[in-house]
Coordinates of C-alpha atoms and ligand atoms in Angstrom, one line a residue:
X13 CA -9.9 40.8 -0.5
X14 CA -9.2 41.8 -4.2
X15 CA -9.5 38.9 -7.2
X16 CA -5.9 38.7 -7.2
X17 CA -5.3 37.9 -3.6
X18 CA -8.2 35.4 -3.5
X19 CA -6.4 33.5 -6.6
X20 CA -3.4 33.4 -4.7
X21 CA -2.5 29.6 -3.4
X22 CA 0.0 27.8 -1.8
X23 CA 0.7 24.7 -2.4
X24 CA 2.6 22.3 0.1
X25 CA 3.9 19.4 -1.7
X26 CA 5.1 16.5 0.7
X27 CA 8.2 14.4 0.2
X28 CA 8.2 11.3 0.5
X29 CA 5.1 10.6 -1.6
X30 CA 4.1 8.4 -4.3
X31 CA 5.8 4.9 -5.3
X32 CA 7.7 3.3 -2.9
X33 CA 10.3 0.1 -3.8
X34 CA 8.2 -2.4 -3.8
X35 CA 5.3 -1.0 -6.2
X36 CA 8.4 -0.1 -8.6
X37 CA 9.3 -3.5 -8.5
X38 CA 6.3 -5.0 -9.0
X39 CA 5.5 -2.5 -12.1
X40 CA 8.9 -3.7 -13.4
X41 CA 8.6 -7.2 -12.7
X42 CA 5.3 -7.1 -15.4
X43 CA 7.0 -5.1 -17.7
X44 CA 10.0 -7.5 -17.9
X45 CA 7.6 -10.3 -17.8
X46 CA 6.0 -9.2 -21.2
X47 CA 9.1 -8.5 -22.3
X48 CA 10.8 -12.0 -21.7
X49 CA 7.9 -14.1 -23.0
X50 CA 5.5 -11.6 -24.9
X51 CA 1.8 -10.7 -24.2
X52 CA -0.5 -12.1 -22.5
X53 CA 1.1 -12.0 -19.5
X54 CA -1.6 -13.0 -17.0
X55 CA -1.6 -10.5 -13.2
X56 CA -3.1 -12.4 -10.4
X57 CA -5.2 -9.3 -8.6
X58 CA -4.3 -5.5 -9.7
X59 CA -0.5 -5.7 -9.9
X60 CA -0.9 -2.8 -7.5
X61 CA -3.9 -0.8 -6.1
X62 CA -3.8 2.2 -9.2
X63 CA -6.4 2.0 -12.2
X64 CA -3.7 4.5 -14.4
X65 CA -1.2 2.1 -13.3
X66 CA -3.2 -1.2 -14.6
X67 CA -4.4 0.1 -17.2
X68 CA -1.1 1.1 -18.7
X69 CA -0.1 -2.4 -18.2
X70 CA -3.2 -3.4 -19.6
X71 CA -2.7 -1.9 -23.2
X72 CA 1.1 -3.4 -23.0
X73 CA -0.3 -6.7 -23.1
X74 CA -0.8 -7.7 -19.4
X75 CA -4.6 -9.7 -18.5
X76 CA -5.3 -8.7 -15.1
X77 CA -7.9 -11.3 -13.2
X78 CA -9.0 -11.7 -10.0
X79 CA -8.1 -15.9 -9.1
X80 CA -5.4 -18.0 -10.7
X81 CA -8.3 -20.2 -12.1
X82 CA -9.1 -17.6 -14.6
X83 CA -5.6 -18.3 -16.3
X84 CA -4.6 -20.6 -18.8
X85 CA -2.0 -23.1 -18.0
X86 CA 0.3 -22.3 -20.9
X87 CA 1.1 -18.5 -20.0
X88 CA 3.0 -17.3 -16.8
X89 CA 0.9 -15.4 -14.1
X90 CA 2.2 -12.7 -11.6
X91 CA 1.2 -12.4 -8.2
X92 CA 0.7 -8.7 -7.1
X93 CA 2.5 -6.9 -4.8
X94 CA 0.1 -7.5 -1.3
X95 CA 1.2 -11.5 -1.4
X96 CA -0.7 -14.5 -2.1
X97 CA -1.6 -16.9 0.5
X98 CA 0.2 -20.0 0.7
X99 CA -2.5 -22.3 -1.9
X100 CA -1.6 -19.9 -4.8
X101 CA 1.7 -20.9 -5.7
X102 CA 1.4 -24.4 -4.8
X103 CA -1.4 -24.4 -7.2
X104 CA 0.2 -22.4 -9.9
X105 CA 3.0 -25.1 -9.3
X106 CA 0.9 -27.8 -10.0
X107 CA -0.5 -26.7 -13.0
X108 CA 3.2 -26.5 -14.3
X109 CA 2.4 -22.7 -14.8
X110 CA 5.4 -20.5 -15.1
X111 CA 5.0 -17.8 -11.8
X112 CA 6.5 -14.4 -10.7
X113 CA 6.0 -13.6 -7.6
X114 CA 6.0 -9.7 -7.2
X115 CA 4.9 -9.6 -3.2
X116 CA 7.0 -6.7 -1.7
X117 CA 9.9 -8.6 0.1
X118 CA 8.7 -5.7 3.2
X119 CA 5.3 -8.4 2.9
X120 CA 7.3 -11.8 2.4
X121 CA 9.3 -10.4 5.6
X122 CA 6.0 -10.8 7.6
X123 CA 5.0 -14.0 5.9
X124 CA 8.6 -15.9 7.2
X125 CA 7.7 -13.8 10.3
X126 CA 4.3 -15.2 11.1
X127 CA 5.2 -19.0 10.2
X128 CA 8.2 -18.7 12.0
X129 CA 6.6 -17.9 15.1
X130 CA 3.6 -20.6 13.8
X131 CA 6.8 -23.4 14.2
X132 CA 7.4 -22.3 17.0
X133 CA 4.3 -22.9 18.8
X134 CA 2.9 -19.9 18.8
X135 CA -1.0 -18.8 17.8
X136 CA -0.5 -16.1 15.5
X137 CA -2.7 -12.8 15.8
X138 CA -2.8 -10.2 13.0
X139 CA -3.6 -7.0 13.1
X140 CA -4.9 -6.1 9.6
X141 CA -7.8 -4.9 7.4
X142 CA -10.4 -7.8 6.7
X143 CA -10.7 -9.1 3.4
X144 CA -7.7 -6.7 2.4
X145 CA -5.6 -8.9 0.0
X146 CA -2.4 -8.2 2.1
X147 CA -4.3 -9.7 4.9
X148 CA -5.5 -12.1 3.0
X149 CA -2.4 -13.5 1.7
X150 CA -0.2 -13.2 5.4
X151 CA -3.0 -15.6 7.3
X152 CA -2.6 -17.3 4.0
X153 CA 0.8 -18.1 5.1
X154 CA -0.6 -21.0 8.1
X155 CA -4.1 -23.4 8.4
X156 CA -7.3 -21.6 7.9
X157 CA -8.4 -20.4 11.0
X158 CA -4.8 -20.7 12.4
X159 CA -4.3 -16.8 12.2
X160 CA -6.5 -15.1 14.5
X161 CA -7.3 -11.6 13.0
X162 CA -7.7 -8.5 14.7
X163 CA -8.6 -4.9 13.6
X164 CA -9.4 -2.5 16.9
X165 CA -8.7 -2.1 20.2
X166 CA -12.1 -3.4 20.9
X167 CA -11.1 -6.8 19.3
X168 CA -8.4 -7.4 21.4
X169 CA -10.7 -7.5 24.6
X170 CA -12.7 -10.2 22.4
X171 CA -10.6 -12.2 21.1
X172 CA -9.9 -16.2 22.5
X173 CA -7.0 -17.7 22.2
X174 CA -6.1 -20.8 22.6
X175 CA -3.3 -20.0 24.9
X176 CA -2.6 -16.2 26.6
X177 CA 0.9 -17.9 27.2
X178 CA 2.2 -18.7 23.7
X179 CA 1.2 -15.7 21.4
X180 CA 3.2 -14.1 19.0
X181 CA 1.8 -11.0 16.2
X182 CA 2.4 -9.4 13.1
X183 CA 0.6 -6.6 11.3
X184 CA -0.6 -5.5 7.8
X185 CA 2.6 -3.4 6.2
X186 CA 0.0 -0.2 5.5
X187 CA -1.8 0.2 8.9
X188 CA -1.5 4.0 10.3
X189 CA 0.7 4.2 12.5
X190 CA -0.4 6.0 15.3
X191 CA -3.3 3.7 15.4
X192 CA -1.2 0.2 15.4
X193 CA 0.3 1.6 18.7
X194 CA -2.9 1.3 20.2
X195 CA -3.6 -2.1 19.1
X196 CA -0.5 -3.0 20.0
X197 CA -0.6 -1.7 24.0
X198 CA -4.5 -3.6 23.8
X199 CA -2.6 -6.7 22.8
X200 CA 0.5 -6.3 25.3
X201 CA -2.0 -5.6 28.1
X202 CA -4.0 -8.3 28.0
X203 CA -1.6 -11.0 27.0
X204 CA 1.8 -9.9 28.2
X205 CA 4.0 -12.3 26.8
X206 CA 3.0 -12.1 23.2
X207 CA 6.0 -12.1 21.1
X208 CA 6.3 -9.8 17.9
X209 CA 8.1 -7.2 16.4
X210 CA 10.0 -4.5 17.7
X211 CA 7.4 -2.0 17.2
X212 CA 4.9 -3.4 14.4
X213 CA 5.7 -4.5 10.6
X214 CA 4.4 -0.9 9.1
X215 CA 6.7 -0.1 6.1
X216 CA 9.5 2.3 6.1
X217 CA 7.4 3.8 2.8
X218 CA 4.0 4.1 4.6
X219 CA 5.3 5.4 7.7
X220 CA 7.2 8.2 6.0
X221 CA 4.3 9.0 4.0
X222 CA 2.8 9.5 7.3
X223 CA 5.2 12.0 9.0
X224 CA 5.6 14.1 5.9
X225 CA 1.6 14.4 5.8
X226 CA 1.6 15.2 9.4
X227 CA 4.4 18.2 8.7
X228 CA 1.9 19.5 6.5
X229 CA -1.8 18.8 7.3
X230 CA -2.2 21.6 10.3
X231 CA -0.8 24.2 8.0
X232 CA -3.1 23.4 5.0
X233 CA -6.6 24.3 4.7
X234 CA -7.3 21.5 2.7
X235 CA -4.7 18.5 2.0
X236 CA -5.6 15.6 -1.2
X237 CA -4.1 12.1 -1.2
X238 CA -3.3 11.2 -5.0
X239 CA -4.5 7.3 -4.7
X240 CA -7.2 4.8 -5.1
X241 CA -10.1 4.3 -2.9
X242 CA -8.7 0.2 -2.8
X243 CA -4.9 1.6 -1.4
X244 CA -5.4 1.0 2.0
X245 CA -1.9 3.3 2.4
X246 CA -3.6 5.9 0.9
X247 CA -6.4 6.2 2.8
X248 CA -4.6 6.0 6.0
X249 CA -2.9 9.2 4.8
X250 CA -6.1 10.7 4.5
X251 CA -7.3 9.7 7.8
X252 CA -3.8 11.5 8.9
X253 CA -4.5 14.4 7.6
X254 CA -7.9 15.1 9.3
X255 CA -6.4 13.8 12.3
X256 CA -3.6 16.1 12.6
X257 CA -5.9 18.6 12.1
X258 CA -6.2 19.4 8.2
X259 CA -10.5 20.1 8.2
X260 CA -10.5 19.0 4.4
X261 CA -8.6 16.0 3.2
X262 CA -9.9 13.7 0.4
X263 CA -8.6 10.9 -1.8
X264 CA -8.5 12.1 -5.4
X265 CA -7.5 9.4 -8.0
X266 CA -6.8 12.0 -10.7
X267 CA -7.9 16.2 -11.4
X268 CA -11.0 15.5 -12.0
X269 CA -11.8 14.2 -8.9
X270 CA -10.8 17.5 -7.3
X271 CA -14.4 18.8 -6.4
X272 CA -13.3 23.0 -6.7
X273 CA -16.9 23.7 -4.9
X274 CA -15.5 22.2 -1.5
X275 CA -12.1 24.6 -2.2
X276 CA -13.6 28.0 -2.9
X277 CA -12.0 30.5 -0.5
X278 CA -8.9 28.0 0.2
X279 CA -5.1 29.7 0.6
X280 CA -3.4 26.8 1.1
X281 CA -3.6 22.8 -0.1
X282 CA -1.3 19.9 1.0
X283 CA -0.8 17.7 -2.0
X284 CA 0.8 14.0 -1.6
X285 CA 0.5 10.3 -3.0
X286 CA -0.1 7.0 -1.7
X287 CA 2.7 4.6 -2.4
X288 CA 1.0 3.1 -5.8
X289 CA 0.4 6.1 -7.1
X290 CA 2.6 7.6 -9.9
X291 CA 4.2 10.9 -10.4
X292 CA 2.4 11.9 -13.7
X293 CA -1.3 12.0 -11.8
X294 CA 0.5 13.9 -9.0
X295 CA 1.6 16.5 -12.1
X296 CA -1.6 16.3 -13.5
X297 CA -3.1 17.7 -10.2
X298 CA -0.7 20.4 -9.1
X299 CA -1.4 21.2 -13.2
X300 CA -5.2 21.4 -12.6
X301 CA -4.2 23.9 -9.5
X302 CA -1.8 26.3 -11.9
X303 CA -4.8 26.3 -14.5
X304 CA -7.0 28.3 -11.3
X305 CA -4.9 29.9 -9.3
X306 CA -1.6 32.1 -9.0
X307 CA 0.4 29.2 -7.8
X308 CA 3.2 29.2 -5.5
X309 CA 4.1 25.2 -5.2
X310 CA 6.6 24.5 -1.8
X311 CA 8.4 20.9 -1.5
X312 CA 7.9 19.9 2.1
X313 CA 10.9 17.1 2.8
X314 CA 10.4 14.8 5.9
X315 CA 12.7 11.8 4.9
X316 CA 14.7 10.5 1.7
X317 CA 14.4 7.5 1.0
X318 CA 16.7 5.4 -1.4
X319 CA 15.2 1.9 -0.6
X320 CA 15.6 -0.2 -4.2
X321 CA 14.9 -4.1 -4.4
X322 CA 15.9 -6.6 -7.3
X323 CA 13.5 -8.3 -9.7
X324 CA 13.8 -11.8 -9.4
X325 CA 16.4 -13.2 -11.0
X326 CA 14.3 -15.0 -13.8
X327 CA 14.1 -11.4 -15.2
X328 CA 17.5 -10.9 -14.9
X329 CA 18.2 -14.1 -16.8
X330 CA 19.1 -13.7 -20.5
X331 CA 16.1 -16.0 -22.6
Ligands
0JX403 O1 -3.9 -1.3 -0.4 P1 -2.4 -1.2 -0.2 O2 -1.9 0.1 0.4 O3 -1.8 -2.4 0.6 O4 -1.7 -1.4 -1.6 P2 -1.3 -0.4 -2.8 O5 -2.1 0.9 -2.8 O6 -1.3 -1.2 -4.1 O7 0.2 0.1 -2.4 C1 1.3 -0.6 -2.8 C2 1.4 -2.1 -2.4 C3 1.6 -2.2 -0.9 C4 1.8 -3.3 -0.4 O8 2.2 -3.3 0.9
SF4_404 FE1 6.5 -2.7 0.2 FE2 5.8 -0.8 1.9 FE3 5.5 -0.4 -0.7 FE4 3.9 -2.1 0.5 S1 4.0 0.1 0.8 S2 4.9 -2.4 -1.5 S3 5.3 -3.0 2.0 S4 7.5 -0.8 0.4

């Protein structure tokens, strides 16, 4: 092989990749926020899972802290995109605070969802990460202990219920989906009248994410997910990748992440972006490829998408 042919690369760029609706909103809802009543502007939890993305807002004027306790009364606090259980708000509320809520309305869906069922007298089960703040804040939605959680296959066989009879489930918005299908037949098969969704409540964003990874992973000989190592979305499209047969997939946050060692000899690289990642660090990679190799860059297209949801209308409002 001469030094020009081993500098030659191709690189597969998937589509859909990167922000979906919801983190767009959420990023806009902060920036009107600061906007409408100045800085600080308090962010209950990272506004979404993206440390470019937070600290943008950051330097704009935005406090970002983990529990509402940490915020004063007297400025307004935004809940982040996963959701908030149930206690936030109603203690936001009685502190008189002034509160956005910026939960994707894909996540609020599954929150009227899941007490819905809860009225109806149905024990809820969740399938969902633990301690993930999307999970947190859906089983926020009932009782503690009310929302029976499981994560595996191998949970299902262990988990009691109170009754097999009168079940009904919902799932985390960023599970893979290949592997919610298998939690799901576990859950049908042992209790077959639980109630739920058609399929599961996996988001039109992470779901195309998937397939347009999967068009690409078993061409590629290495594929890297722009996101955080927090973005549960993003990791599942790592865990895509290897499954559909890419040998090398890895979760960058930006370039110099990319470890070029692991990608000597390399043809070919898959390139995509979990949903709160933004285009400039998916720029900033392909760049980092042009600066070492002759590169050819090839959009891969699975879906459009042209899914667009309102700020709330207190951000609409004229002060
Ligand atoms: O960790 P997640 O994938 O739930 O969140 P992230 O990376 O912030 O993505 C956008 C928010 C998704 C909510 O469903
Ligand atoms: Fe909403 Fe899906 Fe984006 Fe989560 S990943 S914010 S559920 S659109």
């Amino acid at each position: 092989m001469t030094d020009s042919q081993a500098k030659t690369l191709t690189l597969y760029l998937a589509a859909p990749r990167g922000f979906c609706a919801g983190v767009d909103r959420a990023i806009k809802i902060v920036e009107m926020a600061l906007q409408k009543w100045g800085a600080p502007v308090y962010v209950r939890h990272e506004i979404v899972h993206n440390k470019y993305v937070v600290d943008d807002l950051r330097s704009k004027g935005a406090v970002f802290v983990e529990e509402l306790e940490e915020c004063p009364d007297d400025r307004p606090v935004i809940f982040s995109a996963h959701g908030v259980p149930k206690t936030v708000p109603a203690a936001a509320a009685a502190r008189d605070m002034v509160y956005v809520d910026a939960t994707c309305p894909l996540v609020s869906k599954v929150h009227i969802e899941a007490a819905r069922h809860s009225q109806n007298g149905l024990q809820m089960i969740m399938i969902g990460h633990a301690g993930h703040p999307e999970t947190v804040g859906t089983m926020g939605q009932l009782p503690d202990g009310e929302v029976l959680l499981v994560e595996t296959p191998e949970d299902v066989a262990t988990v009691e219920v109170r009754d097999p009879e009168r079940l009904a489930f919902v799932t985390q918005t960023t599970l893979s989906v290949d592997d919610t299908i298998d939690i799901v037949a576990a859950l049908k098969e042992r209790f077959p009248s639980i109630v739920g969704p058609h399929k599961e409540d996996i988001c039109y964003a992470t779901t195309n994410r998937q397939l347009a990874v999967k068009a690409i992973a078993s061409d590629c000989d290495a594929l890297l997910v722009v996101g955080a190592p927090n973005s549960s979305n993003s990791k599942r499209l790592v865990e895509v990748a290897s499954k559909a047969g890419c040998s090398y997939s890895q979760l960058v946050q930006r370039a110099a992440d990319i470890d070029w060692r692991a990608l000597e000899g390399i043809r070919s690289v898959g390139i995509t972006a979990g949903a709160s990642a933004p285009e400039v660090l998916i720029n900033e990679v392909i760049d980092a490829f042009r600066a070492r190799y002759d590169t050819t860059v090839e959009l891969v297209e699975t879906a459009q998408e042209n899914v667009e949801f309102k700020v709330p209308r207190v951000l609409r409002e004229k002060v």
